[in-house]
């Protein structure tokens, strides 16, 4: 191989693009013909520029690493070092590469077809729907493919034409002078927005965009176990992109409505049941409505406030499908606030039998026959 471009720039063979760019920038400022008009320096500058053009381009660098010089005769580089004359080399492209103008060789026209926007939709569900899953119809405005032009944006019988301003390149260039000489800068063509083509006869239904806006209805399946704030991504169900581009996504955000009885904590359900003092003391059985239907709950005698009754697997389905959470019922014992004379007399007798009439803070066990009297007086069963 006649030339080692890595050695010309003074970089390692595994140098990064940034390292190659910095090395070239340093050498270009030292060797540029406007600064050093010496013919030998000019030849050195051309050699350095050619090395940068090869190593900054992934395809050319790969070819060089495989043993082929892209600028050698027959190597695909255009011959003569690729410069074509004193002012004809691609210095403008190279300067653009490290002053923000893109890769050597200029830009390609922008893609006319682009992906559509994703849509975020909030959907309200009640506790039963989040616990067991549900199918919902959602209606929303979106962009769909224009059936008249099938996304082309042109009227029937017409086609896109090459942009006259940029001649299909998608960019226009401007030459300015700097201390390094003439520098060519490029920007997207304002006439075609960098696409290289223009629509001279747009579709009457979509005005050349290739899509129209409509309200659509989709049926979505909500899995069991979603929670408030859960997001579900429906890939490819969002807006059609400009000029018939691929659809974006739909992002469903779950909003769980409050339940009148249950509070959800993770996949467990919590609630509070208030029972009379007599039921807590004597024990009772009551019907309770769960998400699965009515359950009979047994309250053991002597239940205190704060006692928790747990019903396993009566909570929310785990999102991964591995079972369910629990239902936890907290018992709140209610003390009667108003008593008639007979009830008050019985409670005073109760306190007297337990030795609580003089010292309410002291409790004595026993007096099992009192429960029977309370049962008869209040009608407890």
Coordinates of C-alpha atoms in Angstrom, one line a residue:
X1 CA 0.0 0.0 0.0
X2 CA 1.6 3.3 -1.2
X3 CA 0.2 5.5 1.6
X4 CA -0.8 4.9 5.2
X5 CA -3.6 7.4 5.9
X6 CA -3.4 6.8 9.6
X7 CA 0.3 7.8 9.5
X8 CA -0.4 10.8 7.4
X9 CA -2.8 12.1 10.1
X10 CA -0.7 10.9 12.9
X11 CA -3.4 8.7 14.6
X12 CA -3.7 5.1 15.7
X13 CA -5.5 2.6 13.5
X14 CA -8.2 2.3 16.1
X15 CA -8.7 6.1 16.4
X16 CA -12.2 7.3 16.9
X17 CA -14.0 9.7 14.5
X18 CA -13.4 12.6 17.0
X19 CA -9.7 11.8 17.2
X20 CA -9.4 11.8 13.4
X21 CA -11.4 15.0 13.1
X22 CA -9.2 16.8 15.7
X23 CA -6.0 15.6 14.0
X24 CA -7.1 16.8 10.6
X25 CA -8.3 20.2 12.0
X26 CA -4.9 20.8 13.6
X27 CA -3.0 19.9 10.4
X28 CA -5.4 21.8 8.1
X29 CA -4.8 25.1 10.0
X30 CA -1.0 24.6 9.8
X31 CA -0.8 23.5 6.1
X32 CA -3.6 25.5 4.4
X33 CA -2.4 27.2 1.2
X34 CA -3.7 30.6 2.4
X35 CA -1.3 30.3 5.3
X36 CA 1.6 28.4 3.7
X37 CA 1.7 29.0 -0.1
X38 CA 4.8 26.9 -0.5
X39 CA 4.1 24.3 -3.2
X40 CA 5.5 21.4 -1.0
X41 CA 3.2 22.5 1.8
X42 CA 0.2 22.5 -0.6
X43 CA 1.0 19.0 -1.7
X44 CA 1.2 18.0 2.0
X45 CA -2.2 19.7 2.6
X46 CA -3.8 17.8 -0.2
X47 CA -2.4 14.5 1.2
X48 CA -3.7 15.3 4.7
X49 CA -7.1 16.2 3.3
X50 CA -7.3 13.1 1.2
X51 CA -6.4 11.0 4.3
X52 CA -9.2 12.6 6.3
X53 CA -11.7 12.1 3.5
X54 CA -10.9 8.4 3.6
X55 CA -10.8 7.8 7.3
X56 CA -13.8 10.0 8.1
X57 CA -16.0 7.9 5.8
X58 CA -17.0 4.5 7.2
X59 CA -17.2 2.8 3.8
X60 CA -13.9 4.2 2.5
X61 CA -12.1 3.5 5.8
X62 CA -13.4 -0.1 5.8
X63 CA -12.1 -0.5 2.2
X64 CA -8.7 1.0 3.2
X65 CA -8.4 -1.3 6.3
X66 CA -9.0 -4.3 3.9
X67 CA -6.0 -3.2 1.8
X68 CA -7.7 -1.1 -0.9
X69 CA -6.9 2.6 -1.4
X70 CA -10.1 4.3 -2.5
X71 CA -8.1 6.9 -4.3
X72 CA -5.7 4.6 -6.0
X73 CA -6.2 4.1 -9.8
X74 CA -9.3 1.8 -10.1
X75 CA -10.0 2.1 -6.4
X76 CA -13.3 3.9 -6.8
X77 CA -12.0 7.3 -5.5
X78 CA -12.1 9.3 -8.6
X79 CA -8.3 9.3 -9.3
X80 CA -5.8 12.1 -9.0
X81 CA -6.3 12.1 -5.3
X82 CA -9.9 13.0 -5.7
X83 CA -9.2 16.7 -5.9
X84 CA -9.6 17.5 -9.6
X85 CA -7.6 20.8 -9.5
X86 CA -6.4 23.5 -7.2
X87 CA -9.8 24.7 -6.3
X88 CA -11.8 21.5 -7.1
X89 CA -11.2 19.3 -4.1
X90 CA -14.0 18.5 -1.6
X91 CA -12.6 20.8 1.1
X92 CA -16.0 22.3 1.6
X93 CA -17.5 18.9 2.5
X94 CA -14.6 18.1 4.8
X95 CA -14.9 21.4 6.6
X96 CA -18.6 20.9 7.0
X97 CA -17.9 17.6 8.6
X98 CA -16.1 19.1 11.6
X99 CA -17.8 22.5 11.6
X100 CA -21.3 21.0 11.8
X101 CA -22.2 20.4 8.2
X102 CA -22.5 16.6 8.2
X103 CA -20.5 13.8 6.6
X104 CA -18.2 14.3 3.5
X105 CA -20.1 14.1 0.3
X106 CA -23.0 16.3 1.4
X107 CA -26.4 15.4 2.7
X108 CA -28.8 13.1 1.1
X109 CA -32.4 14.3 0.5
X110 CA -34.5 13.9 3.6
X111 CA -36.8 11.0 3.9
X112 CA -40.2 12.0 2.6
X113 CA -42.0 9.3 4.5
X114 CA -41.8 9.7 8.3
X115 CA -43.3 7.9 11.3
X116 CA -46.5 9.2 12.7
X117 CA -47.0 10.7 16.1
X118 CA -47.8 8.6 19.1
X119 CA -51.1 9.3 20.9
X120 CA -51.6 9.3 24.7
X121 CA -55.1 8.5 25.9
X122 CA -56.3 8.4 29.5
X123 CA -58.9 5.7 30.2
X124 CA -60.9 5.5 33.4
X125 CA -61.7 2.0 34.9
X126 CA -63.4 0.9 38.0
X127 CA -61.9 -1.5 40.5
X128 CA -63.6 -4.5 39.1
X129 CA -62.3 -3.8 35.6
X130 CA -58.7 -3.3 36.8
X131 CA -58.9 -6.4 39.0
X132 CA -60.2 -8.8 36.3
X133 CA -59.4 -7.1 33.0
X134 CA -61.9 -5.7 30.4
X135 CA -62.3 -4.9 26.7
X136 CA -63.1 -1.2 26.0
X137 CA -64.0 0.8 23.0
X138 CA -62.1 4.0 22.8
X139 CA -62.9 6.8 20.3
X140 CA -60.3 9.5 19.5
X141 CA -59.2 11.9 16.7
X142 CA -56.2 10.7 14.7
X143 CA -54.5 10.9 11.3
X144 CA -55.3 8.1 8.9
X145 CA -54.1 7.3 5.4
X146 CA -55.7 9.4 2.6
X147 CA -57.6 6.8 0.5
X148 CA -57.7 9.2 -2.5
X149 CA -53.9 9.4 -3.0
X150 CA -52.8 6.4 -0.8
X151 CA -50.3 8.6 1.0
X152 CA -48.6 10.1 -2.1
X153 CA -50.1 13.5 -1.6
X154 CA -50.5 14.1 -5.3
X155 CA -53.7 14.5 -7.3
X156 CA -54.8 11.6 -9.6
X157 CA -52.6 11.3 -12.7
X158 CA -49.8 13.5 -11.3
X159 CA -46.5 12.8 -9.6
X160 CA -43.9 14.6 -7.5
X161 CA -41.3 16.5 -9.6
X162 CA -37.6 17.2 -8.9
X163 CA -37.1 20.4 -7.0
X164 CA -35.7 23.1 -9.3
X165 CA -33.9 25.0 -6.6
X166 CA -31.7 22.1 -5.3
X167 CA -32.0 19.8 -8.4
X168 CA -33.1 16.9 -6.2
X169 CA -30.2 17.1 -3.8
X170 CA -32.3 18.3 -0.9
X171 CA -29.8 21.1 0.0
X172 CA -28.5 24.3 -1.2
X173 CA -24.9 25.5 -0.8
X174 CA -23.2 28.8 -0.2
X175 CA -19.5 29.7 -0.6
X176 CA -17.9 32.1 1.9
X177 CA -14.3 33.1 2.5
X178 CA -12.5 32.6 5.8
X179 CA -8.9 32.6 6.9
X180 CA -8.7 29.0 5.6
X181 CA -9.9 30.0 2.2
X182 CA -13.2 29.3 0.5
X183 CA -15.6 27.3 2.7
X184 CA -18.8 25.9 1.3
X185 CA -21.7 25.5 3.8
X186 CA -24.9 23.7 3.1
X187 CA -28.5 23.9 4.4
X188 CA -31.8 22.1 3.7
X189 CA -33.5 23.4 0.6
X190 CA -36.2 25.9 1.6
X191 CA -38.4 25.1 -1.4
X192 CA -38.7 21.3 -0.9
X193 CA -37.8 21.2 2.8
X194 CA -34.8 19.0 2.1
X195 CA -36.8 16.3 0.3
X196 CA -35.5 16.9 -3.2
X197 CA -39.0 16.7 -4.7
X198 CA -42.0 19.0 -4.7
X199 CA -45.8 18.5 -5.3
X200 CA -47.1 20.7 -8.1
X201 CA -50.6 19.3 -8.1
X202 CA -51.6 18.3 -4.5
X203 CA -54.4 15.9 -3.6
X204 CA -57.6 17.8 -3.0
X205 CA -58.5 15.7 0.1
X206 CA -55.3 15.8 2.1
X207 CA -53.7 18.9 0.6
X208 CA -50.5 17.0 -0.2
X209 CA -49.9 15.6 3.2
X210 CA -50.9 12.0 2.4
X211 CA -53.2 11.7 5.4
X212 CA -56.4 13.1 6.8
X213 CA -57.8 13.5 10.3
X214 CA -60.8 11.5 11.5
X215 CA -62.3 10.2 14.7
X216 CA -61.8 6.4 14.9
X217 CA -62.9 3.8 17.4
X218 CA -60.6 1.0 18.6
X219 CA -61.4 -2.0 20.8
X220 CA -58.6 -2.4 23.3
X221 CA -58.1 -5.3 25.8
X222 CA -57.0 -4.2 29.2
X223 CA -55.2 -7.0 31.1
X224 CA -56.2 -8.0 34.7
X225 CA -54.1 -6.4 37.4
X226 CA -53.4 -2.9 35.9
X227 CA -53.2 -0.1 38.5
X228 CA -53.7 3.6 38.6
X229 CA -50.9 5.1 36.4
X230 CA -50.2 1.9 34.5
X231 CA -49.3 2.6 30.9
X232 CA -50.1 0.2 28.0
X233 CA -48.4 0.6 24.6
X234 CA -50.3 -0.4 21.5
X235 CA -47.6 -0.5 18.9
X236 CA -48.5 0.7 15.4
X237 CA -52.0 2.0 16.4
X238 CA -51.3 5.7 16.5
X239 CA -51.3 8.4 13.8
X240 CA -50.2 7.6 10.2
X241 CA -47.1 9.5 9.3
X242 CA -46.8 12.2 6.7
X243 CA -46.9 11.0 3.1
X244 CA -48.2 7.6 4.2
X245 CA -45.5 6.9 6.8
X246 CA -45.8 4.1 9.4
X247 CA -48.1 4.6 12.3
X248 CA -47.0 5.8 15.7
X249 CA -48.2 4.1 18.9
X250 CA -51.1 4.5 21.3
X251 CA -50.1 4.9 24.9
X252 CA -53.0 4.1 27.3
X253 CA -52.7 5.6 30.8
X254 CA -55.0 3.8 33.3
X255 CA -56.9 6.0 35.8
X256 CA -58.6 3.8 38.5
X257 CA -61.7 5.4 39.9
X258 CA -62.3 5.3 43.7
X259 CA -64.3 2.5 45.1
X260 CA -67.0 3.1 47.8
X261 CA -65.9 0.2 49.9
X262 CA -62.4 -1.0 49.1
X263 CA -59.0 0.8 49.1
X264 CA -56.4 -0.8 46.9
X265 CA -52.8 -1.2 48.2
X266 CA -50.8 -3.0 45.6
X267 CA -52.9 -6.1 44.8
X268 CA -54.5 -6.3 48.3
X269 CA -57.8 -4.7 49.1
X270 CA -58.5 -3.1 52.4
X271 CA -61.8 -2.0 54.0
X272 CA -63.3 -1.4 57.4
X273 CA -66.5 -3.0 58.8
X274 CA -68.3 -1.4 61.8
X275 CA -70.0 -3.9 64.2
X276 CA -72.1 -3.4 67.3
X277 CA -70.4 -3.8 70.7
X278 CA -72.7 -6.8 71.5
X279 CA -71.8 -8.6 68.2
X280 CA -68.1 -8.1 69.0
X281 CA -68.6 -9.4 72.5
X282 CA -70.9 -12.3 71.7
X283 CA -69.7 -13.2 68.2
X284 CA -71.8 -13.0 65.1
X285 CA -72.0 -14.0 61.4
X286 CA -72.7 -11.4 58.7
X287 CA -72.9 -11.3 54.9
X288 CA -70.2 -9.3 53.1
X289 CA -70.0 -8.3 49.4
X290 CA -66.6 -9.0 47.8
X291 CA -65.5 -8.5 44.2
X292 CA -66.4 -12.2 43.6
X293 CA -69.8 -12.1 45.3
X294 CA -71.3 -12.4 48.8
X295 CA -69.2 -14.2 51.5
X296 CA -70.3 -15.2 55.0
X297 CA -68.0 -13.7 57.6
X298 CA -67.8 -15.3 61.1
X299 CA -66.9 -12.9 63.9
X300 CA -65.5 -14.7 66.9
X301 CA -66.7 -13.7 70.4
X302 CA -64.5 -11.1 72.1
X303 CA -63.4 -9.4 68.9
X304 CA -61.7 -6.0 69.5
X305 CA -61.4 -3.0 67.4
X306 CA -58.5 -3.2 65.0
X307 CA -58.8 -6.9 64.4
X308 CA -58.2 -7.9 60.8
X309 CA -60.0 -10.7 59.0
X310 CA -58.1 -11.9 55.9
X311 CA -59.8 -13.5 52.9
X312 CA -57.0 -15.0 50.8
X313 CA -57.1 -14.6 47.0
X314 CA -60.0 -12.2 47.1
X315 CA -58.0 -9.2 46.0
X316 CA -56.8 -8.0 42.6
X317 CA -55.3 -10.4 40.0
X318 CA -51.5 -10.1 39.8
X319 CA -50.6 -8.4 36.5
X320 CA -48.3 -11.4 35.7
X321 CA -51.2 -13.7 36.1
X322 CA -49.8 -15.6 39.1
X323 CA -52.7 -15.5 41.4
X324 CA -54.4 -12.7 43.3
X325 CA -53.9 -10.5 46.3
X326 CA -55.9 -10.8 49.6
X327 CA -58.9 -9.0 51.0
X328 CA -58.3 -7.6 54.5
X329 CA -61.3 -6.5 56.6
X330 CA -60.6 -4.4 59.6
X331 CA -63.2 -4.6 62.4
X332 CA -64.3 -1.4 64.1
X333 CA -66.3 -2.0 67.3
X334 CA -69.1 0.6 67.8
X335 CA -69.9 1.7 71.3
X336 CA -73.6 2.8 71.7
X337 CA -74.0 6.5 72.3
X338 CA -77.6 6.5 73.5
X339 CA -79.2 4.0 75.9
X340 CA -82.7 3.6 77.2
X341 CA -83.3 3.0 80.9
X342 CA -83.4 -0.9 80.6
X343 CA -80.2 -1.0 78.5
X344 CA -78.4 1.4 80.9
X345 CA -79.4 -0.7 83.9
X346 CA -78.1 -3.9 82.3
X347 CA -74.8 -2.3 81.4
X348 CA -74.5 -0.9 84.9
X349 CA -75.2 -4.4 86.2
X350 CA -72.6 -5.7 83.8
X351 CA -70.0 -3.3 85.1
X352 CA -70.9 -4.2 88.7
X353 CA -70.5 -7.9 88.0
X354 CA -67.1 -7.3 86.5
X355 CA -66.0 -4.9 89.2
X356 CA -65.8 -2.1 86.7
X357 CA -68.3 0.2 88.4
X358 CA -65.8 1.6 90.8
X359 CA -62.6 1.2 88.7
X360 CA -63.4 1.2 85.0
X361 CA -59.7 0.7 84.2
X362 CA -59.6 -2.7 85.9
X363 CA -61.1 -5.7 84.1
X364 CA -61.7 -9.1 85.6
X365 CA -62.2 -12.4 83.7
X366 CA -65.2 -14.7 84.2
X367 CA -68.9 -13.9 84.7
X368 CA -69.9 -16.1 81.8
X369 CA -73.6 -15.9 82.7
X370 CA -73.6 -12.2 81.8
X371 CA -73.4 -12.9 78.1
X372 CA -76.6 -14.8 78.3
X373 CA -78.4 -11.8 79.9
X374 CA -77.0 -9.4 77.3
X375 CA -78.1 -11.7 74.6
X376 CA -81.6 -11.8 75.9
X377 CA -81.7 -8.0 76.5
X378 CA -80.5 -7.0 73.0
X379 CA -81.9 -9.9 71.1
X380 CA -78.5 -11.1 69.9
X381 CA -78.5 -14.5 68.4

